């Protein structure tokens, strides 16, 4: 994997990553000593946000200068997020190029496109429930498909964008959307989802013991059960894991989460009984499981394909941000269904998303040519692979990738 002139990647030893269950939390403290229980929703302000360029008398909110004169998000720790300044100007140079694209983009491009996809999904719900009333196979299966795609669009795409406050430029509305999509639609806890995803996974991408994606590993399952059977249990595991994480949040937040989760699940159940005319409670519950697990297989696959198997780093030896993201993140090809339901930032623009996590899916797609050209221009890795190739790799090397602890990579010449 090319790292530029005089830069060599090497791996040493094995590290016991202490993998936990699917979708759970590792429970390790943040590098700055912050515990999960004290994160709160303000965690969204901890991620690096892309802002307009400074100068011309327009001091853009959220941006300032670091000690070397380079751009960095206001209030961010340069060491934590690898913001580069002075002679380490790669990230600053790329940020300036991306800022030009963002500044020239309309509100529709920045937020409107993704908001419209989520709105269309909500508007499609009545059609899905009504199709399930039919005794004929084709309309009934159409109803399953509609509700399954809508659920994943709201619970994956909506929750992901909301956790990064990428649905609105208002932080207050961002919190509202986070509760709606993460708790009501996904049956999870907003505080813990945001903490684990934004602060750990994004703040310490591919760093052993923090953001190394080991929470997705279930080493006691064999490759075929994990890859093809276990995803069906995601709708059951998700709220159970959320209940276990409520001990890490305050009483007020826990009560709100319980209410929203219960309301979301009960509304789904009630609509199947009354709008779709299901005769049996068990048939309604089975339909809930089917629709909520319709795209669970690609959901699990995408989350492991794009990080596991790529270089992992020790916390005290991690490279700067741009090297960390270019080495430890991988893009998959565009796919119409997954692009709609999961969003570009989780499929074909994952590298761009990790470099600029505050951007919406549509903006990640728009800056993709800029980012890929820049990384290739600087001879930095730009990882891309197909879904099929990654699936074959994980089936072939399952124990190495998903059971054993990953080797630690050291970069020589750039740390």
Short mmCIF file of C-alpha atoms in Angstrom, two decimals:
data_model
loop_
_atom_site.label_atom_id
_atom_site.label_comp_id
_atom_site.label_asym_id
_atom_site.label_seq_id
_atom_site.Cartn_x
_atom_site.Cartn_y
_atom_site.Cartn_z
CA UNK A 1 0.00 0.00 0.00
CA UNK A 2 1.73 3.23 -1.15
CA UNK A 3 2.48 5.78 1.54
CA UNK A 4 4.64 8.16 -0.42
CA UNK A 5 8.39 8.46 -0.80
CA UNK A 6 10.37 7.13 2.12
CA UNK A 7 7.26 6.11 4.02
CA UNK A 8 7.03 2.47 4.96
CA UNK A 9 4.16 0.64 6.62
CA UNK A 10 4.99 -2.32 8.81
CA UNK A 11 3.04 -4.51 11.20
CA UNK A 12 4.16 -5.96 14.47
CA UNK A 13 2.78 -8.41 17.04
CA UNK A 14 -0.81 -9.18 17.93
CA UNK A 15 -2.94 -7.15 20.27
CA UNK A 16 -5.83 -8.52 22.26
CA UNK A 17 -8.58 -6.14 21.28
CA UNK A 18 -11.13 -7.54 23.72
CA UNK A 19 -13.94 -7.74 21.19
CA UNK A 20 -17.44 -7.31 22.48
CA UNK A 21 -20.86 -8.19 21.17
CA UNK A 22 -22.56 -6.95 18.05
CA UNK A 23 -23.48 -3.31 18.25
CA UNK A 24 -22.34 -2.99 21.87
CA UNK A 25 -19.92 -0.61 23.48
CA UNK A 26 -16.40 -1.34 24.54
CA UNK A 27 -16.68 0.83 27.64
CA UNK A 28 -13.08 2.09 27.50
CA UNK A 29 -12.60 5.71 28.52
CA UNK A 30 -12.01 8.29 25.86
CA UNK A 31 -8.42 9.36 25.42
CA UNK A 32 -9.23 12.67 27.07
CA UNK A 33 -10.67 10.82 30.07
CA UNK A 34 -14.32 11.36 29.21
CA UNK A 35 -16.53 8.45 30.21
CA UNK A 36 -19.51 7.38 28.09
CA UNK A 37 -21.94 8.26 30.83
CA UNK A 38 -20.96 11.91 30.80
CA UNK A 39 -20.96 12.47 27.08
CA UNK A 40 -24.44 13.90 26.55
CA UNK A 41 -25.66 15.08 23.18
CA UNK A 42 -23.03 17.82 23.05
CA UNK A 43 -20.71 15.13 21.76
CA UNK A 44 -21.63 16.13 18.22
CA UNK A 45 -19.61 19.30 18.67
CA UNK A 46 -16.51 17.20 19.26
CA UNK A 47 -16.17 16.07 15.66
CA UNK A 48 -14.24 18.16 13.14
CA UNK A 49 -16.72 20.21 11.16
CA UNK A 50 -16.07 21.61 7.74
CA UNK A 51 -16.56 25.35 7.64
CA UNK A 52 -16.05 28.06 5.05
CA UNK A 53 -12.61 29.53 4.54
CA UNK A 54 -11.53 32.34 6.83
CA UNK A 55 -10.64 35.72 5.50
CA UNK A 56 -12.19 38.68 3.67
CA UNK A 57 -13.64 39.80 6.97
CA UNK A 58 -15.92 36.78 7.20
CA UNK A 59 -14.93 34.95 10.36
CA UNK A 60 -16.75 31.68 9.85
CA UNK A 61 -18.25 30.21 12.99
CA UNK A 62 -16.55 27.05 14.11
CA UNK A 63 -13.17 27.71 12.51
CA UNK A 64 -9.96 29.23 13.80
CA UNK A 65 -6.21 29.06 13.33
CA UNK A 66 -3.87 26.58 14.97
CA UNK A 67 -0.41 27.36 16.32
CA UNK A 68 1.13 26.90 12.89
CA UNK A 69 -1.32 29.16 11.12
CA UNK A 70 -3.36 26.34 9.61
CA UNK A 71 -7.13 26.00 9.77
CA UNK A 72 -8.69 23.95 12.52
CA UNK A 73 -12.20 23.67 14.01
CA UNK A 74 -12.67 26.03 16.94
CA UNK A 75 -12.44 24.26 20.27
CA UNK A 76 -10.92 21.12 18.80
CA UNK A 77 -7.76 19.53 20.12
CA UNK A 78 -5.22 19.40 17.26
CA UNK A 79 -3.56 16.31 18.73
CA UNK A 80 -6.89 14.52 19.05
CA UNK A 81 -8.11 15.07 15.53
CA UNK A 82 -4.84 15.37 13.68
CA UNK A 83 -5.50 18.82 12.28
CA UNK A 84 -2.38 19.71 10.37
CA UNK A 85 -0.70 23.12 10.29
CA UNK A 86 2.64 24.62 9.25
CA UNK A 87 4.80 21.98 7.58
CA UNK A 88 2.07 19.37 8.21
CA UNK A 89 -0.34 21.04 5.82
CA UNK A 90 -1.87 18.13 3.91
CA UNK A 91 -5.18 18.14 5.78
CA UNK A 92 -5.38 21.94 5.73
CA UNK A 93 -4.74 22.01 1.98
CA UNK A 94 -7.40 19.37 1.32
CA UNK A 95 -9.84 21.21 3.64
CA UNK A 96 -9.40 24.40 1.64
CA UNK A 97 -10.22 22.60 -1.61
CA UNK A 98 -13.30 21.01 -0.08
CA UNK A 99 -14.40 24.30 1.47
CA UNK A 100 -14.53 25.87 -1.98
CA UNK A 101 -16.91 23.15 -3.12
CA UNK A 102 -19.07 23.52 0.00
CA UNK A 103 -19.23 27.33 -0.26
CA UNK A 104 -20.34 27.10 -3.89
CA UNK A 105 -23.10 24.60 -3.04
CA UNK A 106 -26.71 25.56 -2.42
CA UNK A 107 -28.77 24.59 0.64
CA UNK A 108 -30.50 22.02 -1.54
CA UNK A 109 -27.17 20.32 -2.22
CA UNK A 110 -25.94 20.59 1.38
CA UNK A 111 -29.14 19.38 3.10
CA UNK A 112 -32.15 19.36 0.77
CA UNK A 113 -31.37 16.22 -1.23
CA UNK A 114 -30.95 14.01 1.83
CA UNK A 115 -33.91 15.61 3.62
CA UNK A 116 -36.05 14.83 0.57
CA UNK A 117 -35.01 11.18 0.60
CA UNK A 118 -35.98 10.89 4.25
CA UNK A 119 -39.27 12.72 3.63
CA UNK A 120 -40.13 10.45 0.70
CA UNK A 121 -39.46 7.45 2.91
CA UNK A 122 -41.88 8.72 5.54
CA UNK A 123 -44.51 9.42 2.87
CA UNK A 124 -44.12 5.87 1.54
CA UNK A 125 -45.11 4.31 4.89
CA UNK A 126 -48.91 4.35 4.27
CA UNK A 127 -48.45 2.57 0.93
CA UNK A 128 -46.33 -0.11 2.61
CA UNK A 129 -48.86 -0.80 5.37
CA UNK A 130 -51.78 -0.82 2.91
CA UNK A 131 -50.01 -3.27 0.58
CA UNK A 132 -49.78 -5.71 3.48
CA UNK A 133 -53.57 -5.86 3.62
CA UNK A 134 -53.63 -7.72 0.30
CA UNK A 135 -54.11 -11.48 0.19
CA UNK A 136 -52.18 -11.64 -3.09
CA UNK A 137 -48.48 -12.40 -3.05
CA UNK A 138 -47.17 -9.57 -5.24
CA UNK A 139 -48.74 -6.62 -3.34
CA UNK A 140 -47.93 -8.27 -0.01
CA UNK A 141 -44.26 -8.72 -0.95
CA UNK A 142 -44.23 -5.13 -2.26
CA UNK A 143 -45.40 -4.03 1.18
CA UNK A 144 -42.60 -5.97 2.87
CA UNK A 145 -40.07 -4.40 0.48
CA UNK A 146 -41.41 -0.87 0.99
CA UNK A 147 -41.48 -1.09 4.78
CA UNK A 148 -38.06 -2.77 4.89
CA UNK A 149 -36.38 -0.13 2.74
CA UNK A 150 -38.15 2.70 4.56
CA UNK A 151 -37.11 1.33 7.96
CA UNK A 152 -33.45 1.09 6.98
CA UNK A 153 -33.49 4.51 5.31
CA UNK A 154 -34.79 6.10 8.51
CA UNK A 155 -32.82 3.98 10.98
CA UNK A 156 -29.48 3.84 9.13
CA UNK A 157 -29.25 6.86 6.84
CA UNK A 158 -31.35 9.13 9.07
CA UNK A 159 -29.65 8.06 12.31
CA UNK A 160 -26.18 8.33 10.79
CA UNK A 161 -26.72 11.84 9.47
CA UNK A 162 -28.40 12.90 12.71
CA UNK A 163 -25.52 11.62 14.83
CA UNK A 164 -23.20 13.94 12.88
CA UNK A 165 -25.66 16.86 12.95
CA UNK A 166 -25.57 16.77 9.14
CA UNK A 167 -29.33 17.18 8.65
CA UNK A 168 -29.49 20.77 9.83
CA UNK A 169 -27.20 23.70 10.49
CA UNK A 170 -28.97 24.19 13.82
CA UNK A 171 -27.61 22.23 16.78
CA UNK A 172 -30.98 22.38 18.53
CA UNK A 173 -32.75 20.80 15.57
CA UNK A 174 -29.86 18.38 15.27
CA UNK A 175 -30.65 17.05 18.75
CA UNK A 176 -34.32 16.69 17.84
CA UNK A 177 -33.48 14.71 14.70
CA UNK A 178 -31.05 12.54 16.66
CA UNK A 179 -33.77 11.55 19.14
CA UNK A 180 -36.31 10.98 16.35
CA UNK A 181 -34.14 8.85 14.06
CA UNK A 182 -31.95 7.06 16.61
CA UNK A 183 -34.45 6.41 19.39
CA UNK A 184 -37.90 6.43 17.79
CA UNK A 185 -36.97 4.86 14.44
CA UNK A 186 -33.95 2.73 15.43
CA UNK A 187 -34.80 1.76 19.03
CA UNK A 188 -31.39 2.79 20.34
CA UNK A 189 -30.05 5.43 22.72
CA UNK A 190 -29.05 8.71 21.06
CA UNK A 191 -26.34 9.64 23.59
CA UNK A 192 -24.54 6.31 23.42
CA UNK A 193 -24.93 5.94 19.66
CA UNK A 194 -23.43 9.39 19.16
CA UNK A 195 -20.65 8.83 21.67
CA UNK A 196 -19.57 5.47 20.28
CA UNK A 197 -19.85 6.49 16.65
CA UNK A 198 -18.67 10.10 16.64
CA UNK A 199 -16.17 10.28 19.49
CA UNK A 200 -14.73 6.78 19.37
CA UNK A 201 -15.16 5.46 15.84
CA UNK A 202 -14.48 8.77 14.09
CA UNK A 203 -12.10 10.26 16.64
CA UNK A 204 -10.00 7.08 16.75
CA UNK A 205 -10.64 5.27 13.48
CA UNK A 206 -8.79 1.93 13.42
CA UNK A 207 -7.09 2.66 16.75
CA UNK A 208 -6.87 -0.51 18.83
CA UNK A 209 -9.19 -0.51 21.84
CA UNK A 210 -11.05 2.65 20.80
CA UNK A 211 -12.31 2.85 17.22
CA UNK A 212 -11.09 -0.48 15.84
CA UNK A 213 -14.59 -1.80 14.92
CA UNK A 214 -14.13 -4.78 17.24
CA UNK A 215 -17.65 -4.27 18.59
CA UNK A 216 -18.84 -5.89 15.37
CA UNK A 217 -16.97 -9.12 16.11
CA UNK A 218 -18.63 -12.24 17.52
CA UNK A 219 -15.70 -14.68 17.60
CA UNK A 220 -17.80 -17.55 19.00
CA UNK A 221 -19.81 -17.71 15.75
CA UNK A 222 -18.48 -19.47 12.67
CA UNK A 223 -18.14 -17.57 9.40
CA UNK A 224 -21.39 -18.70 7.78
CA UNK A 225 -23.55 -18.14 10.85
CA UNK A 226 -22.08 -14.66 11.39
CA UNK A 227 -22.25 -13.56 7.76
CA UNK A 228 -25.63 -15.01 6.80
CA UNK A 229 -27.70 -15.93 9.89
CA UNK A 230 -26.75 -13.58 12.73
CA UNK A 231 -27.85 -10.40 10.87
CA UNK A 232 -31.45 -11.58 11.16
CA UNK A 233 -31.20 -11.00 14.92
CA UNK A 234 -30.17 -7.33 14.61
CA UNK A 235 -33.73 -6.00 15.26
CA UNK A 236 -33.81 -8.00 18.51
CA UNK A 237 -30.25 -7.31 19.62
CA UNK A 238 -30.39 -3.55 19.01
CA UNK A 239 -32.96 -2.59 21.69
CA UNK A 240 -31.49 -5.10 24.14
CA UNK A 241 -28.05 -3.54 23.78
CA UNK A 242 -29.64 -0.09 24.15
CA UNK A 243 -31.24 -1.13 27.43
CA UNK A 244 -27.86 -2.27 28.72
CA UNK A 245 -26.31 1.08 27.80
CA UNK A 246 -28.92 3.16 29.60
CA UNK A 247 -26.92 2.77 32.81
CA UNK A 248 -24.33 5.11 31.24
CA UNK A 249 -26.76 8.02 30.78
CA UNK A 250 -28.70 10.23 33.17
CA UNK A 251 -32.16 9.39 34.50
CA UNK A 252 -33.84 12.02 32.31
CA UNK A 253 -32.16 10.75 29.15
CA UNK A 254 -32.87 7.12 30.07
CA UNK A 255 -36.57 7.87 30.61
CA UNK A 256 -36.79 9.71 27.27
CA UNK A 257 -35.02 6.86 25.47
CA UNK A 258 -37.34 4.24 26.99
CA UNK A 259 -40.40 6.26 25.97
CA UNK A 260 -39.20 6.85 22.41
CA UNK A 261 -38.08 3.25 21.89
CA UNK A 262 -41.35 1.88 23.24
CA UNK A 263 -43.40 4.33 21.17
CA UNK A 264 -41.57 3.47 17.96
CA UNK A 265 -41.87 -0.29 18.41
CA UNK A 266 -45.52 -0.12 19.54
CA UNK A 267 -46.55 2.14 16.65
CA UNK A 268 -45.04 -0.34 14.18
CA UNK A 269 -46.90 -3.21 15.89
CA UNK A 270 -50.20 -1.28 16.16
CA UNK A 271 -50.17 -0.24 12.50
CA UNK A 272 -49.61 -3.83 11.39
CA UNK A 273 -52.64 -4.95 13.42
CA UNK A 274 -54.97 -2.11 12.46
CA UNK A 275 -53.76 -0.60 9.17
CA UNK A 276 -52.51 -3.86 7.65
CA UNK A 277 -55.25 -5.98 9.28
CA UNK A 278 -53.01 -8.69 10.68
CA UNK A 279 -55.15 -11.16 12.60
CA UNK A 280 -52.52 -12.55 14.95
CA UNK A 281 -50.11 -10.68 17.24
CA UNK A 282 -47.44 -13.25 16.40
CA UNK A 283 -47.82 -12.66 12.66
CA UNK A 284 -47.45 -8.92 13.29
CA UNK A 285 -44.30 -9.48 15.34
CA UNK A 286 -42.89 -11.78 12.65
CA UNK A 287 -43.57 -9.11 10.02
CA UNK A 288 -41.82 -6.55 12.20
CA UNK A 289 -38.77 -8.80 12.41
CA UNK A 290 -38.80 -9.42 8.65
CA UNK A 291 -39.05 -5.77 7.63
CA UNK A 292 -36.52 -4.57 10.22
CA UNK A 293 -33.98 -7.20 9.11
CA UNK A 294 -34.57 -6.89 5.36
CA UNK A 295 -31.24 -5.12 4.75
CA UNK A 296 -29.50 -6.28 7.92
CA UNK A 297 -27.05 -8.45 5.96
CA UNK A 298 -25.55 -5.61 3.90
CA UNK A 299 -25.70 -3.39 7.00
CA UNK A 300 -23.44 -5.76 8.95
CA UNK A 301 -21.26 -6.48 5.92
CA UNK A 302 -20.68 -2.82 5.07
CA UNK A 303 -19.68 -2.00 8.64
CA UNK A 304 -16.98 -4.67 8.73
CA UNK A 305 -15.83 -4.49 5.10
CA UNK A 306 -14.78 -0.84 5.25
CA UNK A 307 -12.40 -1.00 8.23
CA UNK A 308 -11.54 -4.52 9.40
CA UNK A 309 -8.64 -5.99 7.44
CA UNK A 310 -7.11 -2.55 6.92
CA UNK A 311 -4.18 -1.22 9.01
CA UNK A 312 -4.83 -0.88 12.76
CA UNK A 313 -2.78 1.37 15.04
CA UNK A 314 -1.84 1.66 18.72
CA UNK A 315 -3.27 4.71 20.48
CA UNK A 316 0.19 6.12 21.22
CA UNK A 317 1.48 5.49 17.70
CA UNK A 318 -1.41 6.53 15.50
CA UNK A 319 -0.54 8.65 12.45
CA UNK A 320 -1.95 12.08 11.64
CA UNK A 321 -5.57 12.33 10.61
CA UNK A 322 -5.20 12.30 6.83
CA UNK A 323 -2.91 9.24 6.92
CA UNK A 324 -5.16 7.51 9.45
CA UNK A 325 -8.25 7.93 7.29
CA UNK A 326 -6.63 7.18 3.95
CA UNK A 327 -5.09 3.98 5.31
CA UNK A 328 -7.92 2.73 7.51
CA UNK A 329 -11.05 3.42 5.45
CA UNK A 330 -12.36 1.81 2.26
CA UNK A 331 -14.99 2.79 -0.32
CA UNK A 332 -17.39 0.34 -1.94
CA UNK A 333 -18.89 0.89 -5.42
CA UNK A 334 -22.14 2.78 -5.82
CA UNK A 335 -25.31 0.73 -5.42
CA UNK A 336 -28.74 2.26 -6.02
CA UNK A 337 -30.51 0.41 -3.18
CA UNK A 338 -27.76 0.83 -0.57
CA UNK A 339 -27.08 4.43 -1.60
CA UNK A 340 -30.73 5.21 -0.94
CA UNK A 341 -31.15 3.23 2.28
CA UNK A 342 -27.71 3.71 3.88
CA UNK A 343 -26.42 6.87 2.20
CA UNK A 344 -23.35 7.64 0.10
CA UNK A 345 -21.21 8.31 3.17
CA UNK A 346 -21.58 4.67 4.26
CA UNK A 347 -21.09 3.12 0.81
CA UNK A 348 -19.11 4.81 -1.96
CA UNK A 349 -17.91 7.91 -0.06
CA UNK A 350 -16.76 6.43 3.24
CA UNK A 351 -13.24 7.85 2.91
CA UNK A 352 -14.68 11.30 2.27
CA UNK A 353 -17.07 10.90 5.18
CA UNK A 354 -14.28 10.04 7.61
CA UNK A 355 -12.23 13.02 6.48
CA UNK A 356 -15.20 15.42 6.66
CA UNK A 357 -17.85 13.76 8.87
CA UNK A 358 -20.03 16.85 9.22
CA UNK A 359 -21.05 16.79 5.55
CA UNK A 360 -24.29 15.26 4.32
CA UNK A 361 -24.39 12.21 2.04
CA UNK A 362 -24.98 14.31 -1.06
CA UNK A 363 -22.05 16.61 -0.24
CA UNK A 364 -19.76 13.62 0.36
CA UNK A 365 -20.65 12.46 -3.14
CA UNK A 366 -19.97 15.95 -4.53
CA UNK A 367 -16.51 16.24 -2.95
CA UNK A 368 -15.51 12.67 -3.86
CA UNK A 369 -13.61 13.69 -7.06
CA UNK A 370 -11.74 16.38 -5.12
CA UNK A 371 -10.70 14.04 -2.31
CA UNK A 372 -9.74 11.10 -4.52
CA UNK A 373 -7.72 13.30 -6.84
CA UNK A 374 -5.91 14.97 -3.94
CA UNK A 375 -4.99 11.71 -2.18
CA UNK A 376 -3.72 10.17 -5.41
CA UNK A 377 -1.85 13.38 -6.22
CA UNK A 378 -0.07 13.18 -2.85
CA UNK A 379 0.54 9.42 -3.33
CA UNK A 380 -1.65 8.58 -0.35
CA UNK A 381 -3.81 5.45 -0.35
CA UNK A 382 -7.38 5.69 -1.63
CA UNK A 383 -8.85 2.29 -0.82
CA UNK A 384 -11.62 0.92 -3.04
CA UNK A 385 -12.95 -2.60 -3.46
CA UNK A 386 -16.12 -4.36 -4.56
CA UNK A 387 -18.75 -5.83 -2.23
CA UNK A 388 -18.23 -9.28 -3.72
CA UNK A 389 -14.46 -9.16 -3.33
CA UNK A 390 -14.71 -8.16 0.33
CA UNK A 391 -17.31 -10.85 1.00
CA UNK A 392 -15.04 -13.52 -0.49
CA UNK A 393 -12.10 -12.17 1.52
CA UNK A 394 -14.01 -12.32 4.81
CA UNK A 395 -15.30 -15.82 4.13
CA UNK A 396 -11.81 -16.98 3.19
CA UNK A 397 -9.94 -15.27 6.05
CA UNK A 398 -12.71 -15.11 8.65
CA UNK A 399 -10.64 -16.31 11.60
CA UNK A 400 -7.78 -13.94 10.84
CA UNK A 401 -10.08 -10.94 10.41
CA UNK A 402 -12.96 -11.59 12.82
CA UNK A 403 -11.62 -13.93 15.52
CA UNK A 404 -7.94 -13.22 16.11
CA UNK A 405 -6.71 -9.85 17.31
CA UNK A 406 -5.43 -7.64 14.49
CA UNK A 407 -1.75 -6.90 14.00
CA UNK A 408 -0.64 -3.36 14.87
CA UNK A 409 0.65 -1.25 12.00
CA UNK A 410 3.49 1.24 12.45
CA UNK A 411 4.27 3.92 9.91
CA UNK A 412 7.91 4.78 9.56
CA UNK A 413 8.87 8.27 8.44
CA UNK A 414 5.61 10.18 8.96
CA UNK A 415 4.93 10.00 12.72
#
